């Protein structure tokens, strides 16, 4: 047996063991309900112990809120419904399902992918999916909702497993979340906290949201190459697929590969519909009718966190799928009236029923954890512990990556974590001679790597919901086992990239370097 085969066999054994162990966890609904109870109990224990921490951002004392107290029970009891109705991922997923259901069930996506990627080699398709996933953070969280199901369809059009495509799409969005070719909202949010923290040492510090841009452009290229090699050389054999198995998903690769004249006509008119839709978005996003665009914020920016364009990005993407999907369906005769369109959307919603039910319990847990302040105190204590170790140079930067990875498992919001960690690490590393840009980039790396590994990650139930469409037996262990190779690979690539950048003192972006 060759070394290559032996390595693959050992990797399979490791991943299979992770999958088996993970799938022995309770059902996700039971797991989140149990975690909510654990958080409530821990909040009572640590509150009685007087556990607290000082928030470095504003010097306020943060204490554990006892969820088992009278006040805590009253709060929880009165907020159950609002927690569920206000659970942000639920609304975004359901809005995205409207557009994706039409685009998929009308046949538009299959025809489109066959038209442009039909006959392409598998590695090219994998590379396209990974590159798109890494860069979709420019659309906020929409990538978690849109790309995995689209990747599943694309892989099926190649005669591959839809689950493999789904995992590749999800891993690239989640584990590569901080990298991007174009600057987006995540860059602006991160820099805002970085600048405030840097001004604690240098009141005149000012750079730009692009301080990590060169590094992140290189990351996109390196992660895409590494991810493609991982899929094509290591993971693809874990998902054998036959035409008969694909037909169980109501998908015939031979039929999908034949683009008929009526389908070509449908694609043509769908393209026209899409162009008209983009034109409408441009009209709403440009200052055509006044000094400010209709979808801009009060400062005239469409990319600000409060801008209607930014807040409605998932709706924008959903319509971008729905409009050409409807046009295509009408042209090929799939949609003869409005009832046919609503029927496909209804079917899409019915397929997400388990996810909606799951969100009720997830919303309870996330609210428990947030209200208890346990996550915030954990982050502050962890930052203080790493600071006390006394690391310097590259070990200190790698330690910050590791700490960010750990904290990321418990606190999902990147901006919330950086709001806590930036006032500790930016000043500390500035005093050691490091530019705030390098501190920000190592934090963002750690904040991305463990996204797809955490059972508490907000969008983990989303991928479970999508996966159950193809295999009802997929559990948390299955997803985590298939995400682990991506997280490890991306971590290795990023750590090596940091070491090279620091060693050679390369610029991280305009106005962002390694040393002050």
XYZ file of C-alpha atoms in Angstrom:
516
model
C 0.000 0.000 0.000
C 1.424 3.390 -1.010
C 2.031 6.161 1.467
C -0.681 8.226 -0.236
C -3.279 5.518 0.213
C -2.177 4.959 3.801
C -2.529 8.658 4.589
C -5.976 8.777 3.055
C -6.975 5.706 4.996
C -5.747 7.224 8.252
C -7.541 10.487 7.478
C -10.744 8.598 6.751
C -10.458 6.772 10.047
C -9.990 10.036 11.916
C -12.905 11.743 10.181
C -15.121 8.695 10.598
C -14.325 8.631 14.320
C -15.193 12.333 14.585
C -18.443 11.719 12.722
C -19.434 8.769 14.902
C -18.611 10.627 18.108
C -20.375 13.773 16.938
C -23.477 11.915 15.857
C -23.740 10.401 19.319
C -24.578 13.884 20.533
C -28.286 14.416 21.106
C -30.477 15.742 18.335
C -29.574 19.424 17.726
C -32.885 20.516 19.229
C -32.218 18.542 22.413
C -28.613 19.734 22.406
C -29.526 23.425 22.311
C -32.248 22.954 24.917
C -29.774 21.148 27.163
C -27.147 23.834 26.632
C -29.692 26.471 27.612
C -30.276 24.639 30.896
C -26.506 24.333 31.462
C -26.046 28.059 30.870
C -28.818 28.851 33.338
C -27.231 26.634 35.994
C -23.731 28.048 35.374
C -25.084 31.580 35.567
C -26.489 30.818 39.016
C -23.217 29.256 40.183
C -20.886 31.954 38.868
C -23.224 34.734 39.980
C -23.110 33.348 43.527
C -19.302 33.235 43.273
C -19.277 36.907 42.263
C -17.509 36.304 38.941
C -17.022 39.528 37.001
C -14.690 41.258 34.567
C -13.876 44.802 33.519
C -14.764 45.586 29.926
C -11.578 47.131 28.467
C -13.628 49.087 25.938
C -15.367 51.306 28.515
C -14.043 50.200 31.943
C -17.476 49.021 33.088
C -17.745 46.037 35.387
C -19.551 43.098 33.799
C -21.163 40.660 36.198
C -22.819 37.314 35.553
C -26.586 37.663 35.299
C -28.300 34.908 37.301
C -30.883 33.359 34.958
C -32.266 31.301 37.838
C -33.120 34.335 39.930
C -36.629 35.777 40.111
C -35.594 38.586 37.795
C -33.970 36.110 35.430
C -37.012 33.835 35.242
C -39.275 36.823 34.657
C -37.017 38.039 31.847
C -36.807 34.655 30.154
C -40.508 33.926 30.455
C -41.536 37.257 28.982
C -39.075 37.157 26.073
C -39.519 33.633 24.684
C -41.700 34.736 21.765
C -39.755 37.892 20.924
C -36.469 35.955 21.031
C -37.839 33.562 18.433
C -39.474 36.149 16.199
C -36.383 38.354 16.395
C -33.887 35.557 15.678
C -32.069 37.159 12.736
C -30.873 34.051 10.849
C -34.419 32.670 10.703
C -35.769 35.651 8.804
C -32.787 35.778 6.469
C -32.993 32.075 5.654
C -36.711 32.183 4.925
C -36.352 35.251 2.701
C -33.508 33.557 0.819
C -35.619 30.407 0.404
C -38.163 32.406 -1.626
C -35.656 33.202 -4.336
C -33.608 30.012 -4.218
C -36.730 27.800 -4.417
C -37.871 29.461 -7.644
C -34.380 29.438 -9.157
C -33.896 25.761 -8.337
C -37.308 24.266 -8.960
C -37.911 26.157 -12.212
C -34.798 24.446 -13.570
C -33.063 27.787 -14.107
C -29.998 27.065 -11.967
C -29.364 23.646 -13.475
C -29.645 24.995 -17.018
C -27.490 28.016 -16.200
C -24.727 25.951 -14.646
C -24.784 23.455 -17.481
C -24.650 26.305 -19.985
C -21.567 27.918 -18.474
C -19.843 25.080 -16.607
C -21.099 22.051 -18.526
C -18.193 19.874 -19.523
C -15.820 21.645 -17.137
C -13.468 19.504 -15.146
C -14.418 18.864 -11.556
C -11.480 20.782 -10.131
C -12.486 23.902 -12.033
C -15.983 23.773 -10.576
C -14.593 23.196 -7.081
C -12.240 26.139 -7.491
C -15.104 28.395 -8.603
C -17.259 27.360 -5.627
C -14.458 27.881 -3.092
C -13.417 31.237 -4.548
C -17.007 32.468 -4.550
C -17.566 31.221 -1.001
C -14.488 32.935 0.368
C -15.517 36.230 -1.213
C -19.212 36.147 -0.369
C -18.652 37.902 2.957
C -19.030 41.078 0.907
C -22.751 40.181 0.918
C -22.754 39.807 4.688
C -24.250 36.524 5.884
C -26.078 35.833 2.619
C -23.335 33.435 1.515
C -24.172 30.959 4.292
C -27.733 30.767 3.026
C -27.349 30.941 -0.740
C -24.133 29.134 -1.727
C -24.490 25.678 -0.066
C -27.752 24.683 -1.816
C -26.490 26.131 -5.113
C -23.230 24.204 -4.770
C -25.218 21.021 -4.185
C -27.048 21.502 -7.479
C -23.831 22.344 -9.290
C -22.126 19.188 -8.034
C -25.119 17.084 -9.059
C -24.863 18.512 -12.578
C -21.352 17.010 -12.651
C -22.608 13.635 -11.436
C -21.174 14.268 -7.980
C -22.704 14.091 -4.513
C -24.864 17.105 -3.618
C -23.724 16.736 -0.003
C -20.107 17.136 -1.060
C -20.985 20.282 -2.965
C -22.947 21.595 -0.011
C -20.064 21.006 2.396
C -17.557 22.660 0.055
C -19.794 25.711 -0.288
C -20.449 26.021 3.443
C -16.824 25.466 4.460
C -15.500 28.054 2.025
C -17.949 30.714 3.261
C -17.517 29.909 6.963
C -13.815 29.069 7.342
C -12.698 31.686 4.811
C -15.041 34.397 6.036
C -12.495 37.169 6.614
C -10.755 36.914 3.226
C -12.002 38.891 0.268
C -10.905 40.463 -2.992
C -13.256 43.415 -2.586
C -13.589 45.381 0.635
C -16.923 44.957 2.382
C -18.898 45.504 5.555
C -16.761 43.086 7.594
C -13.664 45.183 6.863
C -15.408 48.372 7.942
C -16.765 46.836 11.152
C -13.378 45.428 12.143
C -11.501 48.643 11.427
C -13.910 50.761 13.464
C -12.969 48.924 16.675
C -9.301 48.794 15.667
C -9.070 52.556 15.237
C -10.730 53.300 18.577
C -8.424 50.863 20.376
C -5.304 52.243 18.648
C -6.189 55.777 19.687
C -5.847 54.672 23.312
C -2.075 54.688 22.630
C -1.846 57.120 19.728
C -4.701 59.660 19.730
C -3.756 60.656 16.186
C -3.893 57.153 14.751
C -5.920 56.968 11.547
C -5.670 54.550 8.636
C -8.442 53.036 6.517
C -10.654 49.974 6.188
C -8.136 48.668 3.620
C -5.287 48.050 6.098
C -5.499 44.254 5.536
C -6.409 44.310 1.849
C -3.151 43.013 0.267
C -2.939 40.194 2.791
C -6.569 39.177 2.261
C -6.271 39.225 -1.548
C -3.342 36.825 -1.240
C -5.383 34.766 1.226
C -8.192 34.363 -1.328
C -5.778 32.928 -3.881
C -3.896 30.678 -1.461
C -7.025 29.357 0.274
C -8.740 28.679 -3.049
C -5.779 26.644 -4.279
C -5.373 24.766 -0.993
C -9.117 24.097 -0.703
C -9.332 22.814 -4.273
C -6.416 20.421 -3.743
C -7.995 19.229 -0.490
C -11.317 18.430 -2.175
C -9.992 16.915 -5.386
C -7.078 14.952 -3.949
C -8.300 13.972 -0.487
C -12.023 14.346 0.196
C -13.870 13.574 -3.023
C -13.515 9.796 -2.587
C -15.531 10.017 0.636
C -18.652 10.781 -1.398
C -19.081 8.124 -4.099
C -22.022 8.801 -6.388
C -23.841 6.816 -9.078
C -26.454 7.898 -11.657
C -28.959 5.695 -9.840
C -28.313 7.494 -6.568
C -28.722 10.875 -8.258
C -32.089 9.775 -9.635
C -33.204 9.176 -6.050
C -32.810 12.941 -5.672
C -35.041 13.387 -8.741
C -32.007 14.487 -10.710
C -30.939 12.936 -14.017
C -27.418 14.109 -14.977
C -27.871 12.983 -18.575
C -31.085 14.933 -18.941
C -29.567 17.946 -17.164
C -26.617 17.885 -19.568
C -28.902 18.385 -22.590
C -29.705 22.035 -23.129
C -32.687 22.186 -25.476
C -33.545 25.150 -27.726
C -36.411 26.150 -25.442
C -34.035 26.104 -22.456
C -31.575 28.294 -24.344
C -34.441 30.689 -25.046
C -35.379 30.590 -21.369
C -31.811 31.401 -20.345
C -31.710 34.287 -22.801
C -34.864 35.889 -21.400
C -33.808 35.099 -17.833
C -30.587 36.979 -18.540
C -32.586 39.954 -19.817
C -34.735 39.856 -16.687
C -31.637 39.754 -14.503
C -30.070 42.732 -16.305
C -33.256 44.756 -15.841
C -33.294 43.841 -12.157
C -29.644 44.912 -11.759
C -30.510 48.180 -13.513
C -33.267 48.763 -10.970
C -30.867 48.111 -8.078
C -28.387 50.565 -9.592
C -31.096 53.213 -9.857
C -31.887 52.706 -6.176
C -28.197 52.637 -5.165
C -26.919 55.698 -7.048
C -27.668 59.371 -6.248
C -29.786 59.839 -9.368
C -32.819 61.577 -7.887
C -31.015 63.707 -5.342
C -27.821 64.137 -3.358
C -28.197 60.692 -1.831
C -29.249 57.293 -3.173
C -32.613 55.873 -2.128
C -30.932 52.883 -0.462
C -28.140 54.923 1.167
C -27.816 55.808 4.826
C -27.908 59.334 6.239
C -24.252 59.795 5.260
C -24.908 58.858 1.646
C -23.213 55.448 1.851
C -24.895 52.257 0.631
C -22.326 50.065 2.385
C -22.743 51.454 5.897
C -24.111 49.125 8.541
C -27.369 51.095 8.773
C -27.860 51.607 5.027
C -31.065 50.060 3.605
C -28.971 48.401 0.899
C -26.746 46.688 3.463
C -29.595 45.724 5.780
C -31.577 44.326 2.850
C -28.740 42.460 1.114
C -30.363 39.044 1.623
C -33.602 40.342 0.094
C -31.592 41.750 -2.826
C -29.891 38.405 -3.425
C -33.184 36.521 -3.096
C -34.785 38.691 -5.769
C -31.698 38.242 -7.953
C -32.491 34.519 -7.950
C -36.261 34.831 -8.084
C -36.602 37.219 -11.055
C -34.631 35.185 -13.625
C -36.089 31.983 -12.169
C -39.650 33.133 -12.816
C -38.784 34.412 -16.309
C -37.077 31.126 -17.178
C -39.977 29.078 -15.824
C -42.514 31.077 -17.821
C -40.556 30.812 -21.072
C -40.039 27.034 -20.879
C -43.640 26.464 -19.814
C -42.913 25.373 -16.239
C -44.940 28.271 -14.842
C -48.306 28.639 -16.531
C -49.752 30.919 -13.855
C -48.939 32.485 -10.523
C -50.118 29.418 -8.610
C -47.268 27.371 -10.084
C -44.710 29.867 -8.739
C -46.221 29.957 -5.253
C -46.388 26.152 -5.212
C -42.623 25.897 -5.733
C -41.972 28.486 -3.042
C -44.309 26.652 -0.656
C -42.454 23.422 -1.304
C -39.184 25.178 -0.522
C -40.606 26.383 2.784
C -41.898 22.921 3.656
C -38.393 21.516 3.174
C -37.127 23.974 5.819
C -39.792 23.122 8.411
C -37.396 21.269 10.695
C -34.991 24.194 10.601
C -37.725 26.620 11.650
C -38.628 24.380 14.586
C -34.952 24.100 15.524
C -34.581 27.889 15.530
C -37.046 28.182 18.406
C -34.656 26.319 20.708
C -31.553 27.962 19.252
C -33.042 31.380 19.963
C -33.612 30.355 23.596
C -30.012 29.218 24.008
C -28.412 32.214 22.278
C -30.486 34.601 24.341
C -29.648 32.740 27.574
C -25.939 32.862 26.765
C -25.998 36.531 25.778
C -28.042 37.655 28.781
C -25.859 35.721 31.234
C -22.700 37.642 30.128
C -20.722 34.390 30.378
C -19.350 34.732 26.848
C -18.176 38.298 27.360
C -16.452 37.449 30.622
C -14.831 34.386 29.006
C -13.382 36.552 26.230
C -12.029 39.160 28.647
C -10.497 36.552 30.967
C -8.982 34.710 27.994
C -7.443 37.907 26.668
C -5.989 38.697 30.065
C -4.590 35.184 30.383
C -2.817 35.334 27.037
C -1.441 38.761 27.921
C -0.059 37.381 31.198
C 1.819 34.550 29.497
C 4.354 37.020 28.179
C 4.629 35.848 24.561
C 6.317 38.180 22.087
C 6.793 38.304 18.340
C 5.297 35.608 16.129
C 4.319 33.323 19.083
C 2.199 36.167 20.467
C 0.458 36.641 17.098
C -0.206 32.908 16.811
C -1.491 32.912 20.396
C -4.018 35.587 19.460
C -5.168 33.422 16.529
C -5.622 30.484 18.894
C -7.528 32.543 21.469
C -9.794 33.966 18.756
C -10.505 30.414 17.568
C -11.563 29.367 21.063
C -13.679 32.441 21.796
C -15.296 32.099 18.363
C -16.799 28.764 19.377
C -18.820 30.477 22.102
C -19.518 33.951 20.665
C -20.711 34.077 17.074
C -20.606 37.805 16.343
C -17.231 38.892 14.956
C -17.800 42.525 15.859
C -18.884 41.653 19.409
C -15.692 39.671 19.999
C -13.444 42.338 18.503
C -15.155 45.041 20.555
C -13.942 43.122 23.632
C -10.514 41.970 22.423
C -9.368 45.025 20.437
C -8.976 47.327 23.488
C -6.704 44.681 25.051
C -4.591 43.523 22.144
C -4.269 46.589 19.952
C -2.654 48.726 22.711
C -0.572 45.804 24.026
C 0.888 44.973 20.621
C 1.385 48.649 19.761
C 3.542 48.976 22.877
C 5.511 45.982 21.590
C 6.016 47.730 18.255
C 3.310 46.045 16.152
C 1.064 47.983 13.807
C -2.688 47.654 14.568
C -3.119 46.174 11.086
C -1.292 42.935 11.945
C -3.224 42.555 15.199
C -6.503 43.000 13.348
C -5.657 40.472 10.655
C -4.585 37.698 13.060
C -7.794 38.219 15.027
C -9.869 37.947 11.855
C -8.062 34.744 10.905
C -8.877 33.114 14.238
C -12.438 34.384 14.008
C -12.910 32.525 10.704
C -11.181 29.187 11.180
C -13.517 27.603 13.733
C -16.787 28.941 12.291
C -17.767 25.628 10.659
C -16.672 23.531 13.650
C -18.796 25.061 16.375
C -22.148 23.407 17.141
C -23.124 26.830 18.493
C -22.366 28.620 15.223
C -25.490 30.472 14.124
C -25.545 28.923 10.661
C -24.738 25.333 11.667
C -28.481 24.509 11.798
C -28.821 26.027 8.314
C -26.423 23.522 6.758
C -28.139 20.725 8.707
C -31.478 21.811 7.309
C -30.135 21.852 3.757
C -28.357 18.504 4.205
C -31.509 16.765 5.452
C -33.018 17.379 2.051
C -30.602 14.756 0.696
C -29.920 12.589 3.743
C -32.108 12.556 6.851
C -29.340 10.812 8.818
C -26.880 13.725 8.637
C -26.062 14.913 12.140
C -23.767 17.433 13.780
C -20.957 14.879 13.766
C -21.313 14.388 10.016
C -21.067 18.103 9.324
C -18.196 18.736 11.751
C -16.219 15.753 10.426
C -16.462 17.117 6.896
C -15.658 20.660 7.991
C -12.574 19.688 10.014
C -10.238 19.172 7.001
C -11.142 22.625 5.676
C -10.558 24.339 9.022
C -7.213 22.611 9.524
C -6.083 23.319 5.954
C -7.110 26.972 6.082
C -5.438 27.346 9.509
C -2.141 25.948 8.189
C -2.223 28.191 5.114
C -3.013 31.298 7.153
C -0.423 30.604 9.862
C 2.271 30.101 7.240
C 1.136 33.259 5.487
C 1.376 35.263 8.732
C 4.874 33.900 9.409
C 6.041 34.818 5.892
C 4.463 38.288 6.044
C 5.999 39.079 9.440
C 9.390 37.619 8.570
C 9.630 39.587 5.311
C 7.896 42.660 6.777
C 5.470 42.841 3.862
C 2.709 45.480 3.738
C -0.719 44.185 4.782
C -2.616 46.862 2.899
C -2.677 50.604 2.200
C -1.601 52.235 5.452
C -1.213 48.879 7.191
C 2.121 47.264 7.969
C 3.668 44.818 10.414
C 5.633 47.189 12.626
C 5.068 50.770 13.716
